Amino acid sequence: MSVSGMDWFRWHNGSVTDPKFQLVARKAGASLPDVLAVWAFVLETANQSADRGSFGAIDAETLDCLFNFPDTETRTADILRAMEQRGLILEGRVVSWEKRQPKREREDNTAAERKRRQRDRDAADDGVSESVTPCHAMSHQKTPREEESREEEKTPPQTLPKNKGGSGSASPAPRTTASRLPDDWTLSKALGDWALQERPDWTAEHVRKVAEQFRDHWHAQGGANARKVDWAAAWRTWVRREPASRVAGAVASAVTAAGWSETDDGFIAKGRELGIERKDSEPFVWFTWRVARKVGDAGVIEKLLSAAERDGIAEFERAHHFFHGAPPGQMQRAA
């Protein structure tokens, strides 16, 4: 049993063929089975957390080893980063967990307890008879675990007490409906401040321009796709998917010039600056080689060659040939 008391969670039909996981796979340079394996691990971890839905910090290197991913890649970290960009996870939490994984912890672990609770509900009707036959489960038919997946759609019928002498009635549960973006929509200060925190490469002026694009796009859309239940959430997703802003070029240049080759993000930023993007399914280390060769910094190239040598002679010869056009042995003979 997990810490939260829930040792199961919902796996929705169609997850394996959901296009968003294929997009994550393409973005991360991974296969679809790799993405689904990491997603299942995230869901299991979030389900076992005391705060259901939160999975906290994941040791990507350990998960790479668990799933037997190549040790020359950062595949788990790449997949998690792509999932966050697609709005599946955010800050160590599964987005929309409460909506897709409602908490239904069972306290009535026996059929007798369920019957007792049903009798208590019937007694609460205060003598009001309704033509309803309660549905009692036989204790020998199913275990509580087997019934759990069915009782979310099939719960014992309940009758409401008749309103005696009053004109009021029970208020219906609020319904959540989708709507179009209001014609007079403007970005609130709270959402604008959130965008600046989420995207440190943006300025306030750029946030205003993105908000105008967001408004014009959704006002121009038609049909069901133009209707959303939560427009604030739609704005946050829009911000996360927006490409990096060019206004941050000066800041990014200063950062990358100081030590761009020290981190993966530094290589990505430098590659973007040079117009080099990581190819689909390309190992990240090969991407760093292409960036380093374009820059032509001998110190960075030497560092990458040393790293390749630690990975074995074959990798070292491949890297040496990439940077210098020939394996090290041929260069020595030529000298």
mmCIF file of C-alpha atoms in Angstrom:
data_model
loop_
_atom_site.group_PDB
_atom_site.id
_atom_site.type_symbol
_atom_site.label_atom_id
_atom_site.label_comp_id
_atom_site.label_asym_id
_atom_site.label_seq_id
_atom_site.Cartn_x
_atom_site.Cartn_y
_atom_site.Cartn_z
ATOM 1 C CA MET A 1 0.000 0.000 0.000
ATOM 2 C CA SER A 2 1.362 3.424 -0.898
ATOM 3 C CA VAL A 3 1.899 6.287 1.539
ATOM 4 C CA SER A 4 -1.253 7.988 0.279
ATOM 5 C CA GLY A 5 -3.392 4.879 0.793
ATOM 6 C CA MET A 6 -3.952 4.495 -2.947
ATOM 7 C CA ASP A 7 -2.189 1.565 -4.594
ATOM 8 C CA TRP A 8 -3.754 2.108 -8.004
ATOM 9 C CA PHE A 9 -4.310 4.984 -10.396
ATOM 10 C CA ARG A 10 -6.193 5.540 -13.641
ATOM 11 C CA TRP A 11 -4.498 4.744 -16.925
ATOM 12 C CA HIS A 12 -6.735 6.268 -19.594
ATOM 13 C CA ASN A 13 -7.612 4.424 -22.795
ATOM 14 C CA GLY A 14 -5.746 5.843 -25.767
ATOM 15 C CA SER A 15 -2.643 6.887 -23.820
ATOM 16 C CA VAL A 16 -0.387 4.694 -25.968
ATOM 17 C CA THR A 17 -1.632 6.347 -29.177
ATOM 18 C CA ASP A 18 -1.991 9.862 -27.747
ATOM 19 C CA PRO A 19 -0.208 12.254 -30.178
ATOM 20 C CA LYS A 20 1.240 14.319 -27.341
ATOM 21 C CA PHE A 21 3.490 11.451 -26.292
ATOM 22 C CA GLN A 22 4.703 11.097 -29.876
ATOM 23 C CA LEU A 23 5.509 14.819 -29.852
ATOM 24 C CA VAL A 24 7.388 14.404 -26.566
ATOM 25 C CA ALA A 25 9.357 11.531 -28.095
ATOM 26 C CA ARG A 26 10.292 13.637 -31.105
ATOM 27 C CA LYS A 27 11.257 16.621 -28.964
ATOM 28 C CA ALA A 28 13.400 14.495 -26.647
ATOM 29 C CA GLY A 29 14.975 12.415 -29.406
ATOM 30 C CA ALA A 30 13.622 9.256 -27.782
ATOM 31 C CA SER A 31 11.333 6.406 -28.791
ATOM 32 C CA LEU A 32 7.637 6.298 -27.895
ATOM 33 C CA PRO A 33 8.118 3.247 -25.595
ATOM 34 C CA ASP A 34 10.846 5.171 -23.745
ATOM 35 C CA VAL A 35 8.472 8.107 -23.207
ATOM 36 C CA LEU A 36 5.640 5.846 -22.015
ATOM 37 C CA ALA A 37 7.981 4.091 -19.580
ATOM 38 C CA VAL A 38 9.067 7.398 -18.041
ATOM 39 C CA TRP A 39 5.431 8.613 -17.954
ATOM 40 C CA ALA A 40 4.344 5.443 -16.127
ATOM 41 C CA PHE A 41 7.168 5.948 -13.612
ATOM 42 C CA VAL A 42 6.079 9.571 -13.071
ATOM 43 C CA LEU A 43 2.457 8.513 -12.483
ATOM 44 C CA GLU A 44 3.427 5.734 -10.065
ATOM 45 C CA THR A 45 5.698 8.063 -8.112
ATOM 46 C CA ALA A 46 3.042 10.798 -7.995
ATOM 47 C CA ASN A 47 0.429 8.280 -6.851
ATOM 48 C CA GLN A 48 2.616 7.015 -4.004
ATOM 49 C CA SER A 49 3.376 10.514 -2.729
ATOM 50 C CA ALA A 50 1.709 11.766 0.459
ATOM 51 C CA ASP A 51 0.668 14.742 -1.676
ATOM 52 C CA ARG A 52 -0.881 12.773 -4.534
ATOM 53 C CA GLY A 53 0.127 14.190 -7.882
ATOM 54 C CA SER A 54 3.543 15.434 -6.737
ATOM 55 C CA PHE A 55 6.549 13.373 -7.790
ATOM 56 C CA GLY A 56 9.258 15.795 -6.649
ATOM 57 C CA ALA A 57 12.798 15.524 -7.960
ATOM 58 C CA ILE A 58 13.528 12.499 -10.140
ATOM 59 C CA ASP A 59 17.050 11.107 -10.318
ATOM 60 C CA ALA A 60 17.260 11.030 -14.110
ATOM 61 C CA GLU A 61 20.619 9.260 -14.132
ATOM 62 C CA THR A 62 19.260 6.424 -11.981
ATOM 63 C CA LEU A 63 16.229 6.113 -14.236
ATOM 64 C CA ASP A 64 18.499 5.975 -17.298
ATOM 65 C CA CYS A 65 20.177 2.977 -15.674
ATOM 66 C CA LEU A 66 16.848 1.383 -14.656
ATOM 67 C CA PHE A 67 15.477 1.531 -18.203
ATOM 68 C CA ASN A 68 18.844 0.594 -19.733
ATOM 69 C CA PHE A 69 19.095 3.839 -21.693
ATOM 70 C CA PRO A 70 22.503 4.503 -23.322
ATOM 71 C CA ASP A 71 24.926 5.916 -20.767
ATOM 72 C CA THR A 72 26.148 8.418 -23.346
ATOM 73 C CA GLU A 73 22.762 10.163 -23.337
ATOM 74 C CA THR A 74 20.591 12.084 -20.896
ATOM 75 C CA ARG A 75 17.423 10.479 -22.208
ATOM 76 C CA THR A 76 15.296 10.612 -19.047
ATOM 77 C CA ALA A 77 16.167 14.270 -18.436
ATOM 78 C CA ASP A 78 15.377 15.079 -22.084
ATOM 79 C CA ILE A 79 12.008 13.312 -21.845
ATOM 80 C CA LEU A 80 11.067 15.086 -18.592
ATOM 81 C CA ARG A 81 12.061 18.431 -20.098
ATOM 82 C CA ALA A 82 9.907 17.768 -23.174
ATOM 83 C CA MET A 83 6.978 16.698 -20.970
ATOM 84 C CA GLU A 84 7.184 19.988 -19.101
ATOM 85 C CA GLN A 85 7.287 21.912 -22.371
ATOM 86 C CA ARG A 86 4.157 20.060 -23.512
ATOM 87 C CA GLY A 87 2.361 20.951 -20.268
ATOM 88 C CA LEU A 88 2.174 17.404 -18.869
ATOM 89 C CA ILE A 89 4.192 18.160 -15.744
ATOM 90 C CA LEU A 90 5.166 21.343 -13.935
ATOM 91 C CA GLU A 91 7.546 21.920 -11.029
ATOM 92 C CA GLY A 92 7.533 18.316 -9.841
ATOM 93 C CA ARG A 93 3.793 17.782 -10.198
ATOM 94 C CA VAL A 94 1.557 16.080 -12.759
ATOM 95 C CA VAL A 95 -0.633 18.752 -14.355
ATOM 96 C CA SER A 96 -4.401 18.140 -13.957
ATOM 97 C CA TRP A 97 -3.803 15.237 -11.558
ATOM 98 C CA GLU A 98 -6.901 16.094 -9.495
ATOM 99 C CA LYS A 99 -9.048 16.174 -12.638
ATOM 100 C CA ARG A 100 -7.821 12.900 -14.135
ATOM 101 C CA GLN A 101 -7.070 11.011 -10.905
ATOM 102 C CA PRO A 102 -9.943 11.725 -8.459
ATOM 103 C CA LYS A 103 -9.233 10.601 -4.934
ATOM 104 C CA ARG A 104 -11.619 7.793 -3.922
ATOM 105 C CA GLU A 105 -10.119 6.075 -0.937
ATOM 106 C CA ARG A 106 -12.222 3.187 0.354
ATOM 107 C CA GLU A 107 -12.942 2.714 3.998
ATOM 108 C CA ASP A 108 -15.583 -0.015 3.543
ATOM 109 C CA ASN A 109 -13.383 -2.991 2.798
ATOM 110 C CA THR A 110 -16.083 -5.622 3.223
ATOM 111 C CA ALA A 111 -19.486 -6.258 1.710
ATOM 112 C CA ALA A 112 -21.023 -6.163 5.207
ATOM 113 C CA GLU A 113 -19.707 -2.660 5.772
ATOM 114 C CA ARG A 114 -21.088 -1.514 2.419
ATOM 115 C CA LYS A 115 -24.500 -2.943 3.295
ATOM 116 C CA ARG A 116 -24.467 -1.199 6.664
ATOM 117 C CA ARG A 117 -23.725 2.120 4.988
ATOM 118 C CA GLN A 118 -26.548 1.507 2.523
ATOM 119 C CA ARG A 119 -29.004 0.818 5.371
ATOM 120 C CA ASP A 120 -27.903 4.038 7.072
ATOM 121 C CA ARG A 121 -28.661 5.983 3.893
ATOM 122 C CA ASP A 122 -32.045 4.295 3.558
ATOM 123 C CA ALA A 123 -32.899 5.171 7.162
ATOM 124 C CA ALA A 124 -32.003 8.799 6.490
ATOM 125 C CA ASP A 125 -34.852 8.998 4.001
ATOM 126 C CA ASP A 126 -37.206 9.502 6.975
ATOM 127 C CA GLY A 127 -39.787 7.026 5.736
ATOM 128 C CA VAL A 128 -39.921 8.357 2.188
ATOM 129 C CA SER A 129 -40.411 5.384 -0.147
ATOM 130 C CA GLU A 130 -39.057 5.508 -3.652
ATOM 131 C CA SER A 131 -39.274 2.860 -6.353
ATOM 132 C CA VAL A 132 -35.549 2.217 -6.150
ATOM 133 C CA THR A 133 -33.929 -1.115 -5.515
ATOM 134 C CA PRO A 134 -30.477 -0.735 -3.936
ATOM 135 C CA CYS A 135 -27.739 -2.659 -5.655
ATOM 136 C CA HIS A 136 -25.946 -4.791 -3.080
ATOM 137 C CA ALA A 137 -22.729 -6.538 -4.068
ATOM 138 C CA MET A 138 -22.187 -10.148 -3.042
ATOM 139 C CA SER A 139 -19.106 -10.423 -0.900
ATOM 140 C CA HIS A 140 -17.926 -13.565 -2.687
ATOM 141 C CA GLN A 141 -18.139 -12.084 -6.177
ATOM 142 C CA LYS A 142 -15.392 -9.491 -6.215
ATOM 143 C CA THR A 143 -12.609 -8.216 -4.050
ATOM 144 C CA PRO A 144 -12.640 -4.526 -3.102
ATOM 145 C CA ARG A 145 -9.823 -3.928 -5.615
ATOM 146 C CA GLU A 146 -11.850 -5.406 -8.480
ATOM 147 C CA GLU A 147 -14.904 -3.377 -7.580
ATOM 148 C CA GLU A 148 -12.995 -0.120 -7.283
ATOM 149 C CA SER A 149 -12.691 0.463 -11.016
ATOM 150 C CA ARG A 150 -16.433 -0.047 -11.466
ATOM 151 C CA GLU A 151 -17.856 1.905 -8.567
ATOM 152 C CA GLU A 152 -16.654 5.188 -10.010
ATOM 153 C CA GLU A 153 -19.339 4.811 -12.662
ATOM 154 C CA LYS A 154 -21.779 2.581 -10.708
ATOM 155 C CA THR A 155 -22.444 3.788 -7.176
ATOM 156 C CA PRO A 156 -25.366 2.623 -5.029
ATOM 157 C CA PRO A 157 -28.473 4.724 -5.815
ATOM 158 C CA GLN A 158 -29.233 7.353 -3.220
ATOM 159 C CA THR A 159 -32.551 9.075 -2.617
ATOM 160 C CA LEU A 160 -32.846 12.653 -1.501
ATOM 161 C CA PRO A 161 -35.239 13.530 1.332
ATOM 162 C CA LYS A 162 -38.358 15.216 0.077
ATOM 163 C CA ASN A 163 -38.618 18.875 0.904
ATOM 164 C CA LYS A 164 -41.326 19.029 3.543
ATOM 165 C CA GLY A 165 -43.301 22.237 3.514
ATOM 166 C CA GLY A 166 -40.640 24.306 1.788
ATOM 167 C CA SER A 167 -40.295 25.635 -1.714
ATOM 168 C CA GLY A 168 -36.532 25.251 -1.937
ATOM 169 C CA SER A 169 -34.741 22.309 -3.518
ATOM 170 C CA ALA A 170 -31.247 20.922 -3.437
ATOM 171 C CA SER A 171 -28.861 23.006 -5.540
ATOM 172 C CA PRO A 172 -27.500 21.094 -8.523
ATOM 173 C CA ALA A 173 -23.768 20.517 -8.702
ATOM 174 C CA PRO A 174 -22.021 23.323 -10.576
ATOM 175 C CA ARG A 175 -21.270 22.465 -14.192
ATOM 176 C CA THR A 176 -18.014 23.350 -15.837
ATOM 177 C CA THR A 177 -18.550 24.457 -19.421
ATOM 178 C CA ALA A 178 -16.180 25.656 -22.089
ATOM 179 C CA SER A 179 -16.501 29.139 -23.539
ATOM 180 C CA ARG A 180 -14.817 31.370 -26.089
ATOM 181 C CA LEU A 181 -12.208 33.914 -25.110
ATOM 182 C CA PRO A 182 -14.127 37.074 -24.118
ATOM 183 C CA ASP A 183 -14.087 39.840 -26.738
ATOM 184 C CA ASP A 184 -12.721 42.302 -24.179
ATOM 185 C CA TRP A 185 -10.060 39.919 -22.849
ATOM 186 C CA THR A 186 -6.898 41.533 -21.533
ATOM 187 C CA LEU A 187 -3.985 39.916 -19.764
ATOM 188 C CA SER A 188 -4.263 40.278 -15.988
ATOM 189 C CA LYS A 189 -1.317 41.509 -13.952
ATOM 190 C CA ALA A 190 -1.113 38.160 -12.144
ATOM 191 C CA LEU A 191 -0.818 36.200 -15.400
ATOM 192 C CA GLY A 192 1.657 38.722 -16.777
ATOM 193 C CA ASP A 193 3.850 38.436 -13.676
ATOM 194 C CA TRP A 194 3.637 34.645 -13.902
ATOM 195 C CA ALA A 195 4.838 34.754 -17.517
ATOM 196 C CA LEU A 196 7.868 36.846 -16.526
ATOM 197 C CA GLN A 197 8.771 34.317 -13.832
ATOM 198 C CA GLU A 198 8.181 31.335 -16.123
ATOM 199 C CA ARG A 199 10.174 32.857 -18.997
ATOM 200 C CA PRO A 200 13.171 34.799 -17.664
ATOM 201 C CA ASP A 201 14.215 35.415 -21.285
ATOM 202 C CA TRP A 202 11.154 37.659 -21.772
ATOM 203 C CA THR A 203 10.609 41.327 -21.030
ATOM 204 C CA ALA A 204 7.340 42.967 -20.012
ATOM 205 C CA GLU A 205 7.000 44.376 -23.526
ATOM 206 C CA HIS A 206 7.429 40.912 -25.032
ATOM 207 C CA VAL A 207 4.774 39.523 -22.672
ATOM 208 C CA ARG A 208 2.346 42.164 -23.959
ATOM 209 C CA LYS A 209 3.087 41.198 -27.566
ATOM 210 C CA VAL A 210 2.599 37.506 -26.837
ATOM 211 C CA ALA A 211 -0.701 38.313 -25.103
ATOM 212 C CA GLU A 212 -1.861 40.164 -28.219
ATOM 213 C CA GLN A 213 -0.941 37.162 -30.372
ATOM 214 C CA PHE A 214 -2.788 34.871 -27.942
ATOM 215 C CA ARG A 215 -5.910 37.060 -28.070
ATOM 216 C CA ASP A 216 -5.911 37.473 -31.866
ATOM 217 C CA HIS A 217 -5.326 33.757 -32.423
ATOM 218 C CA TRP A 218 -8.236 32.578 -30.298
ATOM 219 C CA HIS A 219 -10.605 35.302 -31.502
ATOM 220 C CA ALA A 220 -9.914 34.146 -35.065
ATOM 221 C CA GLN A 221 -10.529 30.470 -34.286
ATOM 222 C CA GLY A 222 -13.899 28.816 -34.749
ATOM 223 C CA GLY A 223 -15.598 25.624 -33.697
ATOM 224 C CA ALA A 224 -15.115 23.542 -30.578
ATOM 225 C CA ASN A 225 -11.359 24.078 -30.581
ATOM 226 C CA ALA A 226 -11.900 27.773 -29.824
ATOM 227 C CA ARG A 227 -13.720 27.006 -26.562
ATOM 228 C CA LYS A 228 -11.808 26.396 -23.335
ATOM 229 C CA VAL A 229 -12.852 25.608 -19.786
ATOM 230 C CA ASP A 230 -9.930 27.478 -18.226
ATOM 231 C CA TRP A 231 -8.449 30.346 -20.229
ATOM 232 C CA ALA A 232 -5.822 31.058 -17.575
ATOM 233 C CA ALA A 233 -4.515 27.512 -18.015
ATOM 234 C CA ALA A 234 -4.618 27.969 -21.806
ATOM 235 C CA TRP A 235 -2.465 31.101 -21.422
ATOM 236 C CA ARG A 236 0.075 29.254 -19.264
ATOM 237 C CA THR A 237 0.324 26.460 -21.830
ATOM 238 C CA TRP A 238 0.766 29.050 -24.606
ATOM 239 C CA VAL A 239 3.617 30.690 -22.710
ATOM 240 C CA ARG A 240 5.412 27.398 -22.077
ATOM 241 C CA ARG A 241 5.233 26.451 -25.758
ATOM 242 C CA GLU A 242 6.345 29.845 -27.063
ATOM 243 C CA PRO A 243 9.841 29.722 -28.623
ATOM 244 C CA ALA A 244 12.667 31.498 -26.844
ATOM 245 C CA SER A 245 12.514 35.260 -27.267
ATOM 246 C CA ARG A 246 15.142 37.061 -29.328
ATOM 247 C CA VAL A 247 15.079 39.955 -26.887
ATOM 248 C CA ALA A 248 17.135 37.804 -24.548
ATOM 249 C CA GLY A 249 19.955 37.550 -27.082
ATOM 250 C CA ALA A 250 22.259 39.937 -25.280
ATOM 251 C CA VAL A 251 21.711 38.266 -21.930
ATOM 252 C CA ALA A 252 22.064 34.784 -23.396
ATOM 253 C CA SER A 253 25.262 35.770 -25.189
ATOM 254 C CA ALA A 254 26.766 37.051 -21.972
ATOM 255 C CA VAL A 255 25.880 33.854 -20.149
ATOM 256 C CA THR A 256 27.049 31.488 -22.857
ATOM 257 C CA ALA A 257 30.248 33.420 -23.424
ATOM 258 C CA ALA A 258 31.113 32.984 -19.758
ATOM 259 C CA GLY A 259 30.814 29.183 -19.819
ATOM 260 C CA TRP A 260 28.391 27.880 -22.395
ATOM 261 C CA SER A 261 30.160 24.523 -22.686
ATOM 262 C CA GLU A 262 29.709 23.701 -18.994
ATOM 263 C CA THR A 263 26.037 22.687 -19.155
ATOM 264 C CA ASP A 264 23.572 21.031 -21.519
ATOM 265 C CA ASP A 265 21.490 24.203 -21.568
ATOM 266 C CA GLY A 266 24.608 26.130 -22.537
ATOM 267 C CA PHE A 267 25.160 23.908 -25.574
ATOM 268 C CA ILE A 268 21.496 24.253 -26.528
ATOM 269 C CA ALA A 269 21.654 28.052 -26.225
ATOM 270 C CA LYS A 270 24.889 28.239 -28.210
ATOM 271 C CA GLY A 271 23.456 25.922 -30.857
ATOM 272 C CA ARG A 272 20.362 28.108 -31.166
ATOM 273 C CA GLU A 273 22.605 31.145 -31.517
ATOM 274 C CA LEU A 274 24.463 29.422 -34.385
ATOM 275 C CA GLY A 275 21.326 28.051 -36.008
ATOM 276 C CA ILE A 276 22.065 24.461 -34.982
ATOM 277 C CA GLU A 277 19.183 22.364 -33.675
ATOM 278 C CA ARG A 278 19.332 18.836 -32.331
ATOM 279 C CA LYS A 279 18.105 16.325 -34.901
ATOM 280 C CA ASP A 280 15.419 13.740 -34.226
ATOM 281 C CA SER A 281 16.865 10.737 -32.343
ATOM 282 C CA GLU A 282 20.324 12.344 -32.342
ATOM 283 C CA PRO A 283 22.364 11.472 -29.229
ATOM 284 C CA PHE A 284 22.896 14.639 -27.250
ATOM 285 C CA VAL A 285 26.663 14.162 -27.185
ATOM 286 C CA TRP A 286 26.758 14.216 -31.006
ATOM 287 C CA PHE A 287 24.817 17.462 -30.926
ATOM 288 C CA THR A 288 27.481 18.938 -28.624
ATOM 289 C CA TRP A 289 30.168 17.854 -31.087
ATOM 290 C CA ARG A 290 28.451 19.704 -33.927
ATOM 291 C CA VAL A 291 28.120 22.847 -31.844
ATOM 292 C CA ALA A 292 31.736 22.714 -30.665
ATOM 293 C CA ARG A 293 33.075 22.178 -34.194
ATOM 294 C CA LYS A 294 31.062 25.164 -35.417
ATOM 295 C CA VAL A 295 32.435 27.356 -32.633
ATOM 296 C CA GLY A 296 35.971 26.099 -33.226
ATOM 297 C CA ASP A 297 37.139 26.555 -29.627
ATOM 298 C CA ALA A 298 40.141 24.238 -29.205
ATOM 299 C CA GLY A 299 39.663 24.044 -25.433
ATOM 300 C CA VAL A 300 36.058 22.887 -25.733
ATOM 301 C CA ILE A 301 36.966 20.356 -28.432
ATOM 302 C CA GLU A 302 39.767 18.949 -26.280
ATOM 303 C CA LYS A 303 37.371 18.603 -23.355
ATOM 304 C CA LEU A 304 34.873 16.691 -25.505
ATOM 305 C CA LEU A 305 37.637 14.441 -26.836
ATOM 306 C CA SER A 306 38.701 13.629 -23.282
ATOM 307 C CA ALA A 307 35.112 12.754 -22.381
ATOM 308 C CA ALA A 308 34.860 10.517 -25.459
ATOM 309 C CA GLU A 309 38.098 8.758 -24.519
ATOM 310 C CA ARG A 310 36.628 7.885 -21.128
ATOM 311 C CA ASP A 311 33.720 6.224 -22.957
ATOM 312 C CA GLY A 312 36.052 3.862 -24.827
ATOM 313 C CA ILE A 313 38.458 3.767 -27.732
ATOM 314 C CA ALA A 314 35.712 3.428 -30.343
ATOM 315 C CA GLU A 315 33.951 6.567 -29.132
ATOM 316 C CA PHE A 316 37.263 8.444 -28.944
ATOM 317 C CA GLU A 317 38.171 7.503 -32.523
ATOM 318 C CA ARG A 318 34.715 8.540 -33.721
ATOM 319 C CA ALA A 319 35.017 11.918 -32.003
ATOM 320 C CA HIS A 320 38.579 12.444 -33.231
ATOM 321 C CA HIS A 321 37.541 11.689 -36.795
ATOM 322 C CA PHE A 322 34.607 14.091 -36.458
ATOM 323 C CA PHE A 323 36.731 16.999 -35.260
ATOM 324 C CA HIS A 324 39.959 16.382 -37.190
ATOM 325 C CA GLY A 325 38.863 14.384 -40.222
ATOM 326 C CA ALA A 326 40.893 11.288 -39.367
ATOM 327 C CA PRO A 327 41.446 8.816 -36.514
ATOM 328 C CA PRO A 328 44.336 9.686 -34.170
ATOM 329 C CA GLY A 329 46.584 6.916 -35.558
ATOM 330 C CA GLN A 330 46.466 8.289 -39.093
ATOM 331 C CA MET A 331 47.327 11.788 -37.921
ATOM 332 C CA GLN A 332 50.342 10.465 -36.019
ATOM 333 C CA ARG A 333 51.599 8.578 -39.107
ATOM 334 C CA ALA A 334 51.108 11.676 -41.241
ATOM 335 C CA ALA A 335 53.126 13.714 -38.747
#
